[in-house]
Amino acid sequence: PQPIKFALGYLGMQAEPGVFCPVSMTDAMARVLEKHGSDELKQRFLPGVTAFQLAELQQGAMFLTEKQGGSDVGLTETRALRRSTASSSGQFEPEWELWGDKWFCSNISAELILTLGRPEGALAGTRGLGLFLVPRTLANGARNAYTIQRLKDKLGTRSMATGEVTLQGAQAYQVGQLERGFVQMTDMINLTRIWAVTGSLSTMRRSYLEALVHTRGRVAFGKQLINQPLMRRQLVDLLIEVEGCAALTFETISVLERVDINETEADQHLLRILTPLCKYYVPKRGEYVAIEALEMRGGNGYVEDWPNARMLRDGIVNTIWEGSSNVIVLDVARVLARSSGKELFELLESRLAACTSPDAVMLATRTQTLLKRVQVRLNALLELDSDGLQLPLRGLVERLAQIMIVTLLLHQAETGFAREVDGLRKRKLLIAYLYLRRHLLPHEDGWAADPDRTVLEHFQALVNWEPVTTEPDFRFN
């Protein structure tokens, strides 16, 4: 199940995120082959990418980016030519050969590669691209015709090789319908976007835990750092980011699971907007948490003997991989233009309306006001010209993600195990309340000028994930 798979990835990436790029692309390749591959293609290659034994595993990769295009995949120049010998042999052989250069190829040593190419005479842009599977080794044992020109000297994720590749007549199998290559490739891109989000979330959690352990053990000015009020506030600030982004990430994953089991149109639309929404928001907050945690360790955080510098370097890639921030918010805008985000707003409204405890209702009421405001503003954007639409888009997408997070935190407080244990319900409500004060209803002088003492009065319960035993005060300024 998708939630179990991503939960395991979330734990594993807290130790070493680089190796999960190959995991994610192999996983996504299996999804594409399962959905769009012919019976022959699935019989030949699915067993390798889904193998349980490492010796039998065939790793997957996606060679998508070309240097003239970057995120503009429609500028792909790789040529796809039909092989005259493939159909005459009577065997299941590659039908195409590919010629071109790929600029950013992660997991470059993979056994199987998905890539895009343009058949002769095809349309310009993404509509003219076909999707192809390129095996590293051909059925006769020969090495396929592509050359690794160099490996990238990357800022992070150095545990996984990325390079530049020239396809020199590489033999390739067609995947799915030739004229729908890019659409089919988006199934891989969207799944690896969720993997990127999970990678950022794991960086946040590891960074927070490093900060917590460090401040418990370090003494300065006669006190453990964890007993200093500013440090307590900073730790709780990181904690609410971890819990909030975890709620958004795993809600998206739960919708992905529903789409897999019972593909309703409503869930498809919901997944279509949630994927770029969390891809934009979570990696940006991941950078913030990683930097703050590094600073909390002081000079040692800046030294490679500790893990903070590596976590920061490895986490930054998730804001870029599978679409940088501007590309992603434009993707959100495209979804809103098609459907006005109807399914998402209905989900938010129903979750907020379902709150029953007095404190939850109070927080939900404030959130409903903010939701209506952002909904009005997003709808108004669709009436603007393309330049005017883009100017406030990043801020509004960020605000929509924050409202989603508060709603999910309130829902968690009102359902499941928290509903049965009052102290856990209070703790989750506190997280929602603090998130509101931090992001949506900050102090008039700025969130860091807020004198609210909640972080001091309930600190141990918050950072230890323990029940809150005293009644919280949910007053706003």
PDB file of C-alpha atoms in Angstrom, residues 204-205 208 233-245 289 427 431 434-435 459 461-465:
ATOM      1  CA  MET A 204      12.853  18.014   8.349  1.00  0.00           C
ATOM      2  CA  ARG A 205      12.302  15.216  10.847  1.00  0.00           C
ATOM      3  CA  TYR A 208      14.498  18.492  14.151  1.00  0.00           C
ATOM      4  CA  ARG A 233      10.457  28.469  20.966  1.00  0.00           C
ATOM      5  CA  GLN A 234      12.757  27.567  18.086  1.00  0.00           C
ATOM      6  CA  LEU A 235      12.367  23.833  18.704  1.00  0.00           C
ATOM      7  CA  VAL A 236       8.573  24.058  18.780  1.00  0.00           C
ATOM      8  CA  ASP A 237       8.687  26.159  15.612  1.00  0.00           C
ATOM      9  CA  LEU A 238      10.508  23.312  13.855  1.00  0.00           C
ATOM     10  CA  LEU A 239       8.187  20.725  15.386  1.00  0.00           C
ATOM     11  CA  ILE A 240       5.013  22.297  14.017  1.00  0.00           C
ATOM     12  CA  GLU A 241       6.607  22.405  10.559  1.00  0.00           C
ATOM     13  CA  VAL A 242       7.384  18.677  10.753  1.00  0.00           C
ATOM     14  CA  GLU A 243       3.903  17.709  11.958  1.00  0.00           C
ATOM     15  CA  GLY A 244       2.114  20.066   9.581  1.00  0.00           C
ATOM     16  CA  CYS A 245       4.043  18.973   6.515  1.00  0.00           C
ATOM     17  CA  VAL A 289      14.000  23.602   9.013  1.00  0.00           C
ATOM     18  CA  ARG A 427      -1.766  18.090  21.971  1.00  0.00           C
ATOM     19  CA  ILE A 431      -0.098  22.001  17.144  1.00  0.00           C
ATOM     20  CA  LEU A 434       0.486  27.160  17.059  1.00  0.00           C
ATOM     21  CA  TYR A 435       0.540  26.631  13.311  1.00  0.00           C
ATOM     22  CA  PHE A 459       6.914  22.274  25.936  1.00  0.00           C
ATOM     23  CA  ALA A 461       4.381  17.302  26.014  1.00  0.00           C
ATOM     24  CA  LEU A 462       4.901  18.855  22.574  1.00  0.00           C
ATOM     25  CA  VAL A 463       8.497  17.794  21.953  1.00  0.00           C
ATOM     26  CA  ASN A 464       8.095  14.335  23.515  1.00  0.00           C
ATOM     27  CA  TRP A 465       4.863  13.529  21.657  1.00  0.00           C
TER      28      TRP A 465
END
